[in-house]
Amino acid sequence: MKNRVAVLVLMVALIAGPAQAGLFKDSVDLADLGQVDAEALQSLQETEFGVFLAQVRLGAAKSAERRAGGGIKAAKRIVDAEELDLKAATAEIKAAEANEDAQRREEGAVVLAGGREDLRTAKLLLAWQDQEKQAAQAWVGMAKTGVDLAEARRDLARVQLLHQENAPGADKYAPAEFEKIVTKREKEYGKAGRKSETEAGKAAKAKAAWEKVAKNEFVPDAE
């Protein structure tokens, strides 16, 4: 039992340490928590671990944002390549017209029409990837507010424990003020969540628009 308590106290210090300055002024001093009986600290496990989970989710969101950035770069390269092909096809038609070569012009017109469709598809791909980037950014924003909320709940739990245990230094913290902070963070998280959901919906629509055109371009040969 003592080992479990020791591990818990260490976990509290490691998770809270980097954020000790807090995202707001009234963060709880670990020295004050040190006045609380070690057994009582076990009640903080859920909120302490909640901060860790929120940080993990933020890391995942940032990773997705980086991947989305790579998707945009790849899509832009495709658009650039299709635009060059379109210019080449246009130049071919002009050359055919200058030489009064009707067959060459007709063949060039077919290539030009296909090039225009390819460029349209590439631009839809880019639009989708761009929206994926915005959705990823919104997810990062939600994850950041999730960390803020988890930290606010953690600090409220710490303050409530200090008062519950009548610990020295408890009077330095007003539970009502920490409750207000939690309420504020909850509203921010809700707003960020709605934005993330909206941007994800836009990304899904952009993907569907690209897939609709892309599938029409790749019709399998009849057997």
PDB file of C-alpha atoms in Angstrom:
ATOM      1  CA  MET A   1       0.000   0.000   0.000  1.00  0.00           C
ATOM      2  CA  LYS A   2       2.763   2.415   0.893  1.00  0.00           C
ATOM      3  CA  ASN A   3       4.430   1.760  -2.463  1.00  0.00           C
ATOM      4  CA  ARG A   4       1.191   2.551  -4.302  1.00  0.00           C
ATOM      5  CA  VAL A   5       0.850   5.821  -2.428  1.00  0.00           C
ATOM      6  CA  ALA A   6       4.447   6.723  -3.155  1.00  0.00           C
ATOM      7  CA  VAL A   7       3.920   6.063  -6.862  1.00  0.00           C
ATOM      8  CA  LEU A   8       0.794   8.208  -6.814  1.00  0.00           C
ATOM      9  CA  VAL A   9       2.552  11.113  -5.136  1.00  0.00           C
ATOM     10  CA  LEU A  10       5.373  10.852  -7.682  1.00  0.00           C
ATOM     11  CA  MET A  11       2.851  10.782 -10.540  1.00  0.00           C
ATOM     12  CA  VAL A  12       1.175  13.906  -9.194  1.00  0.00           C
ATOM     13  CA  ALA A  13       4.509  15.708  -9.084  1.00  0.00           C
ATOM     14  CA  LEU A  14       5.593  14.617 -12.572  1.00  0.00           C
ATOM     15  CA  ILE A  15       2.324  15.466 -14.287  1.00  0.00           C
ATOM     16  CA  ALA A  16       1.722  18.715 -12.462  1.00  0.00           C
ATOM     17  CA  GLY A  17       5.333  19.872 -12.344  1.00  0.00           C
ATOM     18  CA  PRO A  18       5.612  21.331 -15.858  1.00  0.00           C
ATOM     19  CA  ALA A  19       2.293  23.136 -15.429  1.00  0.00           C
ATOM     20  CA  GLN A  20       2.977  24.369 -11.928  1.00  0.00           C
ATOM     21  CA  ALA A  21       2.856  27.987 -13.057  1.00  0.00           C
ATOM     22  CA  GLY A  22      -0.585  27.119 -14.371  1.00  0.00           C
ATOM     23  CA  LEU A  23      -2.601  28.486 -17.239  1.00  0.00           C
ATOM     24  CA  PHE A  24      -4.278  30.714 -14.683  1.00  0.00           C
ATOM     25  CA  LYS A  25      -3.006  32.446 -11.547  1.00  0.00           C
ATOM     26  CA  ASP A  26      -4.575  30.258  -8.871  1.00  0.00           C
ATOM     27  CA  SER A  27      -2.795  26.956  -9.538  1.00  0.00           C
ATOM     28  CA  VAL A  28      -2.196  24.837  -6.453  1.00  0.00           C
ATOM     29  CA  ASP A  29       1.243  24.695  -4.867  1.00  0.00           C
ATOM     30  CA  LEU A  30       2.493  21.132  -4.477  1.00  0.00           C
ATOM     31  CA  ALA A  31       4.029  22.158  -1.166  1.00  0.00           C
ATOM     32  CA  ASP A  32       0.511  22.670   0.175  1.00  0.00           C
ATOM     33  CA  LEU A  33      -0.534  19.252  -1.098  1.00  0.00           C
ATOM     34  CA  GLY A  34       2.480  17.866   0.710  1.00  0.00           C
ATOM     35  CA  GLN A  35       0.705  18.690   3.973  1.00  0.00           C
ATOM     36  CA  VAL A  36      -2.082  16.238   3.114  1.00  0.00           C
ATOM     37  CA  ASP A  37      -1.943  12.637   4.330  1.00  0.00           C
ATOM     38  CA  ALA A  38      -0.549  10.379   1.605  1.00  0.00           C
ATOM     39  CA  GLU A  39      -3.565   8.058   1.762  1.00  0.00           C
ATOM     40  CA  ALA A  40      -5.916  10.977   1.072  1.00  0.00           C
ATOM     41  CA  LEU A  41      -3.973  11.859  -2.074  1.00  0.00           C
ATOM     42  CA  GLN A  42      -5.306   8.693  -3.708  1.00  0.00           C
ATOM     43  CA  SER A  43      -8.619  10.466  -4.262  1.00  0.00           C
ATOM     44  CA  LEU A  44      -6.826  12.647  -6.838  1.00  0.00           C
ATOM     45  CA  GLN A  45      -5.978   9.746  -9.141  1.00  0.00           C
ATOM     46  CA  GLU A  46      -8.827  10.331 -11.591  1.00  0.00           C
ATOM     47  CA  THR A  47      -8.262  14.048 -12.149  1.00  0.00           C
ATOM     48  CA  GLU A  48      -4.475  13.722 -12.241  1.00  0.00           C
ATOM     49  CA  PHE A  49      -4.704  10.974 -14.849  1.00  0.00           C
ATOM     50  CA  GLY A  50      -7.266  13.074 -16.711  1.00  0.00           C
ATOM     51  CA  VAL A  51      -4.584  15.686 -17.380  1.00  0.00           C
ATOM     52  CA  PHE A  52      -2.265  13.007 -18.735  1.00  0.00           C
ATOM     53  CA  LEU A  53      -4.967  11.692 -21.086  1.00  0.00           C
ATOM     54  CA  ALA A  54      -5.737  15.212 -22.314  1.00  0.00           C
ATOM     55  CA  GLN A  55      -2.057  15.762 -23.060  1.00  0.00           C
ATOM     56  CA  VAL A  56      -1.912  12.481 -24.989  1.00  0.00           C
ATOM     57  CA  ARG A  57      -4.949  13.535 -27.053  1.00  0.00           C
ATOM     58  CA  LEU A  58      -3.268  16.858 -27.806  1.00  0.00           C
ATOM     59  CA  GLY A  59      -0.182  15.030 -29.006  1.00  0.00           C
ATOM     60  CA  ALA A  60      -2.328  12.875 -31.318  1.00  0.00           C
ATOM     61  CA  ALA A  61      -4.086  15.957 -32.697  1.00  0.00           C
ATOM     62  CA  LYS A  62      -0.793  17.697 -33.436  1.00  0.00           C
ATOM     63  CA  SER A  63       0.455  14.589 -35.222  1.00  0.00           C
ATOM     64  CA  ALA A  64      -2.671  14.558 -37.402  1.00  0.00           C
ATOM     65  CA  GLU A  65      -2.130  18.238 -38.176  1.00  0.00           C
ATOM     66  CA  ARG A  66       1.395  17.516 -39.411  1.00  0.00           C
ATOM     67  CA  ARG A  67       0.121  14.699 -41.635  1.00  0.00           C
ATOM     68  CA  ALA A  68      -2.540  16.991 -43.074  1.00  0.00           C
ATOM     69  CA  GLY A  69       0.151  19.494 -43.995  1.00  0.00           C
ATOM     70  CA  GLY A  70       1.957  16.787 -45.938  1.00  0.00           C
ATOM     71  CA  GLY A  71      -1.236  15.944 -47.809  1.00  0.00           C
ATOM     72  CA  ILE A  72      -1.579  19.539 -48.991  1.00  0.00           C
ATOM     73  CA  LYS A  73       1.973  19.585 -50.328  1.00  0.00           C
ATOM     74  CA  ALA A  74       1.405  16.373 -52.272  1.00  0.00           C
ATOM     75  CA  ALA A  75      -1.875  17.654 -53.720  1.00  0.00           C
ATOM     76  CA  LYS A  76      -0.238  20.912 -54.795  1.00  0.00           C
ATOM     77  CA  ARG A  77       2.430  18.974 -56.673  1.00  0.00           C
ATOM     78  CA  ILE A  78      -0.280  17.078 -58.539  1.00  0.00           C
ATOM     79  CA  VAL A  79      -2.092  20.308 -59.443  1.00  0.00           C
ATOM     80  CA  ASP A  80       1.148  21.848 -60.713  1.00  0.00           C
ATOM     81  CA  ALA A  81       1.846  18.784 -62.856  1.00  0.00           C
ATOM     82  CA  GLU A  82      -1.667  18.797 -64.340  1.00  0.00           C
ATOM     83  CA  GLU A  83      -1.407  22.506 -65.144  1.00  0.00           C
ATOM     84  CA  LEU A  84       1.839  21.894 -67.022  1.00  0.00           C
ATOM     85  CA  ASP A  85       0.197  19.078 -69.000  1.00  0.00           C
ATOM     86  CA  LEU A  86      -2.710  21.369 -69.833  1.00  0.00           C
ATOM     87  CA  LYS A  87      -0.360  24.062 -71.103  1.00  0.00           C
ATOM     88  CA  ALA A  88       1.432  21.490 -73.246  1.00  0.00           C
ATOM     89  CA  ALA A  89      -1.875  20.298 -74.741  1.00  0.00           C
ATOM     90  CA  THR A  90      -2.908  23.886 -75.475  1.00  0.00           C
ATOM     91  CA  ALA A  91       0.418  24.535 -77.184  1.00  0.00           C
ATOM     92  CA  GLU A  92      -0.035  21.361 -79.264  1.00  0.00           C
ATOM     93  CA  ILE A  93      -3.409  22.557 -80.545  1.00  0.00           C
ATOM     94  CA  LYS A  94      -2.004  25.950 -81.466  1.00  0.00           C
ATOM     95  CA  ALA A  95       0.825  24.277 -83.345  1.00  0.00           C
ATOM     96  CA  ALA A  96      -1.641  22.037 -85.192  1.00  0.00           C
ATOM     97  CA  GLU A  97      -3.747  25.025 -86.162  1.00  0.00           C
ATOM     98  CA  ALA A  98      -0.678  26.884 -87.389  1.00  0.00           C
ATOM     99  CA  ASN A  99       0.199  23.911 -89.594  1.00  0.00           C
ATOM    100  CA  GLU A 100      -3.429  23.431 -90.615  1.00  0.00           C
ATOM    101  CA  ASP A 101      -3.226  19.829 -89.440  1.00  0.00           C
ATOM    102  CA  ALA A 102      -6.829  18.864 -88.667  1.00  0.00           C
ATOM    103  CA  GLN A 103      -6.106  15.354 -87.375  1.00  0.00           C
ATOM    104  CA  ARG A 104      -3.391  16.600 -85.080  1.00  0.00           C
ATOM    105  CA  ARG A 105      -5.721  19.310 -83.820  1.00  0.00           C
ATOM    106  CA  GLU A 106      -8.496  16.793 -83.082  1.00  0.00           C
ATOM    107  CA  GLU A 107      -6.112  14.555 -81.215  1.00  0.00           C
ATOM    108  CA  GLY A 108      -4.845  17.560 -79.261  1.00  0.00           C
ATOM    109  CA  ALA A 109      -8.425  18.564 -78.420  1.00  0.00           C
ATOM    110  CA  VAL A 110      -9.066  15.113 -76.917  1.00  0.00           C
ATOM    111  CA  VAL A 111      -5.910  15.400 -74.818  1.00  0.00           C
ATOM    112  CA  LEU A 112      -6.882  18.927 -73.766  1.00  0.00           C
ATOM    113  CA  ALA A 113     -10.360  17.821 -72.655  1.00  0.00           C
ATOM    114  CA  GLY A 114      -8.847  15.008 -70.604  1.00  0.00           C
ATOM    115  CA  GLY A 115      -6.299  17.378 -69.136  1.00  0.00           C
ATOM    116  CA  ARG A 116      -9.016  19.746 -68.021  1.00  0.00           C
ATOM    117  CA  GLU A 117     -10.811  16.930 -66.224  1.00  0.00           C
ATOM    118  CA  ASP A 118      -7.566  15.788 -64.621  1.00  0.00           C
ATOM    119  CA  LEU A 119      -6.885  19.322 -63.418  1.00  0.00           C
ATOM    120  CA  ARG A 120     -10.406  19.617 -62.053  1.00  0.00           C
ATOM    121  CA  THR A 121      -9.950  16.373 -60.134  1.00  0.00           C
ATOM    122  CA  ALA A 122      -6.558  17.507 -58.820  1.00  0.00           C
ATOM    123  CA  LYS A 123      -8.038  20.789 -57.610  1.00  0.00           C
ATOM    124  CA  LEU A 124     -10.806  18.926 -55.810  1.00  0.00           C
ATOM    125  CA  LEU A 125      -8.136  16.793 -54.165  1.00  0.00           C
ATOM    126  CA  LEU A 126      -6.320  19.934 -53.060  1.00  0.00           C
ATOM    127  CA  ALA A 127      -9.560  21.431 -51.742  1.00  0.00           C
ATOM    128  CA  TRP A 128     -10.160  18.268 -49.717  1.00  0.00           C
ATOM    129  CA  GLN A 129      -6.634  18.237 -48.313  1.00  0.00           C
ATOM    130  CA  ASP A 130      -6.885  21.910 -47.444  1.00  0.00           C
ATOM    131  CA  GLN A 131     -10.116  21.262 -45.555  1.00  0.00           C
ATOM    132  CA  GLU A 132      -8.490  18.296 -43.817  1.00  0.00           C
ATOM    133  CA  LYS A 133      -5.808  20.713 -42.611  1.00  0.00           C
ATOM    134  CA  GLN A 134      -8.449  23.069 -41.227  1.00  0.00           C
ATOM    135  CA  ALA A 135     -10.215  20.171 -39.549  1.00  0.00           C
ATOM    136  CA  ALA A 136      -6.922  19.049 -38.018  1.00  0.00           C
ATOM    137  CA  GLN A 137      -6.247  22.566 -36.748  1.00  0.00           C
ATOM    138  CA  ALA A 138      -9.695  22.681 -35.176  1.00  0.00           C
ATOM    139  CA  TRP A 139      -9.006  19.324 -33.526  1.00  0.00           C
ATOM    140  CA  VAL A 140      -5.772  20.717 -32.086  1.00  0.00           C
ATOM    141  CA  GLY A 141      -7.719  23.706 -30.762  1.00  0.00           C
ATOM    142  CA  MET A 142     -10.228  21.402 -29.097  1.00  0.00           C
ATOM    143  CA  ALA A 143      -7.449  19.252 -27.652  1.00  0.00           C
ATOM    144  CA  LYS A 144      -5.735  22.320 -26.199  1.00  0.00           C
ATOM    145  CA  THR A 145      -8.921  23.440 -24.497  1.00  0.00           C
ATOM    146  CA  GLY A 146      -9.278  19.847 -23.320  1.00  0.00           C
ATOM    147  CA  VAL A 147      -5.933  20.149 -21.533  1.00  0.00           C
ATOM    148  CA  ASP A 148      -7.035  23.466 -20.029  1.00  0.00           C
ATOM    149  CA  LEU A 149     -10.242  21.850 -18.780  1.00  0.00           C
ATOM    150  CA  ALA A 150      -8.457  18.819 -17.360  1.00  0.00           C
ATOM    151  CA  GLU A 151      -6.003  21.067 -15.519  1.00  0.00           C
ATOM    152  CA  ALA A 152      -8.845  23.176 -14.146  1.00  0.00           C
ATOM    153  CA  ARG A 153     -10.651  20.079 -12.879  1.00  0.00           C
ATOM    154  CA  ARG A 154      -7.414  18.766 -11.407  1.00  0.00           C
ATOM    155  CA  ASP A 155      -6.766  21.991  -9.518  1.00  0.00           C
ATOM    156  CA  LEU A 156     -10.347  22.149  -8.261  1.00  0.00           C
ATOM    157  CA  ALA A 157     -10.007  18.590  -6.932  1.00  0.00           C
ATOM    158  CA  ARG A 158      -6.756  19.537  -5.210  1.00  0.00           C
ATOM    159  CA  VAL A 159      -8.327  22.579  -3.582  1.00  0.00           C
ATOM    160  CA  GLN A 160     -11.360  20.615  -2.449  1.00  0.00           C
ATOM    161  CA  LEU A 161      -9.067  17.993  -0.920  1.00  0.00           C
ATOM    162  CA  LEU A 162      -7.063  20.649   0.935  1.00  0.00           C
ATOM    163  CA  HIS A 163     -10.250  22.002   2.482  1.00  0.00           C
ATOM    164  CA  GLN A 164     -11.657  18.558   3.131  1.00  0.00           C
ATOM    165  CA  GLU A 165      -8.520  17.593   5.043  1.00  0.00           C
ATOM    166  CA  ASN A 166      -8.256  20.985   6.774  1.00  0.00           C
ATOM    167  CA  ALA A 167      -4.705  21.148   5.501  1.00  0.00           C
ATOM    168  CA  PRO A 168      -2.431  24.088   6.359  1.00  0.00           C
ATOM    169  CA  GLY A 169      -2.602  26.582   3.519  1.00  0.00           C
ATOM    170  CA  ALA A 170      -6.106  25.557   2.435  1.00  0.00           C
ATOM    171  CA  ASP A 171      -7.394  29.069   3.145  1.00  0.00           C
ATOM    172  CA  LYS A 172      -5.128  30.357   0.339  1.00  0.00           C
ATOM    173  CA  TYR A 173      -7.532  28.830  -2.173  1.00  0.00           C
ATOM    174  CA  ALA A 174     -11.205  29.656  -2.707  1.00  0.00           C
ATOM    175  CA  PRO A 175     -13.080  26.625  -4.098  1.00  0.00           C
ATOM    176  CA  ALA A 176     -15.738  28.870  -5.641  1.00  0.00           C
ATOM    177  CA  GLU A 177     -13.125  30.612  -7.775  1.00  0.00           C
ATOM    178  CA  PHE A 178     -11.796  27.301  -9.041  1.00  0.00           C
ATOM    179  CA  GLU A 179     -15.345  26.176  -9.811  1.00  0.00           C
ATOM    180  CA  LYS A 180     -15.811  29.306 -11.944  1.00  0.00           C
ATOM    181  CA  ILE A 181     -12.651  28.459 -13.846  1.00  0.00           C
ATOM    182  CA  VAL A 182     -13.899  24.923 -14.505  1.00  0.00           C
ATOM    183  CA  THR A 183     -17.206  26.287 -15.791  1.00  0.00           C
ATOM    184  CA  LYS A 184     -15.372  28.702 -18.086  1.00  0.00           C
ATOM    185  CA  ARG A 185     -13.117  25.938 -19.427  1.00  0.00           C
ATOM    186  CA  GLU A 186     -16.137  23.695 -20.020  1.00  0.00           C
ATOM    187  CA  LYS A 187     -17.753  26.373 -22.188  1.00  0.00           C
ATOM    188  CA  GLU A 188     -14.515  26.885 -24.120  1.00  0.00           C
ATOM    189  CA  TYR A 189     -14.177  23.148 -24.663  1.00  0.00           C
ATOM    190  CA  GLY A 190     -17.764  22.881 -25.857  1.00  0.00           C
ATOM    191  CA  LYS A 191     -17.266  25.722 -28.333  1.00  0.00           C
ATOM    192  CA  ALA A 192     -14.019  24.202 -29.626  1.00  0.00           C
ATOM    193  CA  GLY A 193     -15.708  20.813 -29.933  1.00  0.00           C
ATOM    194  CA  ARG A 194     -18.519  22.254 -32.057  1.00  0.00           C
ATOM    195  CA  LYS A 195     -15.995  23.960 -34.319  1.00  0.00           C
ATOM    196  CA  SER A 196     -14.027  20.737 -34.686  1.00  0.00           C
ATOM    197  CA  GLU A 197     -17.184  18.847 -35.580  1.00  0.00           C
ATOM    198  CA  THR A 198     -18.135  21.478 -38.186  1.00  0.00           C
ATOM    199  CA  GLU A 199     -14.707  21.435 -39.832  1.00  0.00           C
ATOM    200  CA  ALA A 200     -14.672  17.625 -39.861  1.00  0.00           C
ATOM    201  CA  GLY A 201     -18.040  17.685 -41.614  1.00  0.00           C
ATOM    202  CA  LYS A 202     -16.699  20.062 -44.259  1.00  0.00           C
ATOM    203  CA  ALA A 203     -13.709  17.792 -44.792  1.00  0.00           C
ATOM    204  CA  ALA A 204     -16.009  14.796 -45.282  1.00  0.00           C
ATOM    205  CA  LYS A 205     -18.003  16.700 -47.918  1.00  0.00           C
ATOM    206  CA  ALA A 206     -14.836  17.812 -49.713  1.00  0.00           C
ATOM    207  CA  LYS A 207     -13.611  14.218 -49.775  1.00  0.00           C
ATOM    208  CA  ALA A 208     -16.939  12.998 -51.163  1.00  0.00           C
ATOM    209  CA  ALA A 209     -16.802  15.644 -53.918  1.00  0.00           C
ATOM    210  CA  TRP A 210     -13.312  14.523 -54.936  1.00  0.00           C
ATOM    211  CA  GLU A 211     -14.192  10.814 -54.808  1.00  0.00           C
ATOM    212  CA  LYS A 212     -17.263  11.329 -56.979  1.00  0.00           C
ATOM    213  CA  VAL A 213     -15.205  12.845 -59.783  1.00  0.00           C
ATOM    214  CA  ALA A 214     -12.186  10.569 -59.296  1.00  0.00           C
ATOM    215  CA  LYS A 215     -14.290   7.379 -59.499  1.00  0.00           C
ATOM    216  CA  ASN A 216     -15.893   8.534 -62.746  1.00  0.00           C
ATOM    217  CA  GLU A 217     -12.452   8.954 -64.272  1.00  0.00           C
ATOM    218  CA  PHE A 218     -11.340   5.414 -63.489  1.00  0.00           C
ATOM    219  CA  VAL A 219     -14.016   3.282 -65.117  1.00  0.00           C
ATOM    220  CA  PRO A 220     -12.792  -0.346 -65.468  1.00  0.00           C
ATOM    221  CA  ASP A 221     -12.523  -1.756 -68.973  1.00  0.00           C
ATOM    222  CA  ALA A 222     -15.403  -3.986 -70.043  1.00  0.00           C
ATOM    223  CA  GLU A 223     -14.492  -7.640 -70.231  1.00  0.00           C
TER     224      GLU A 223
END
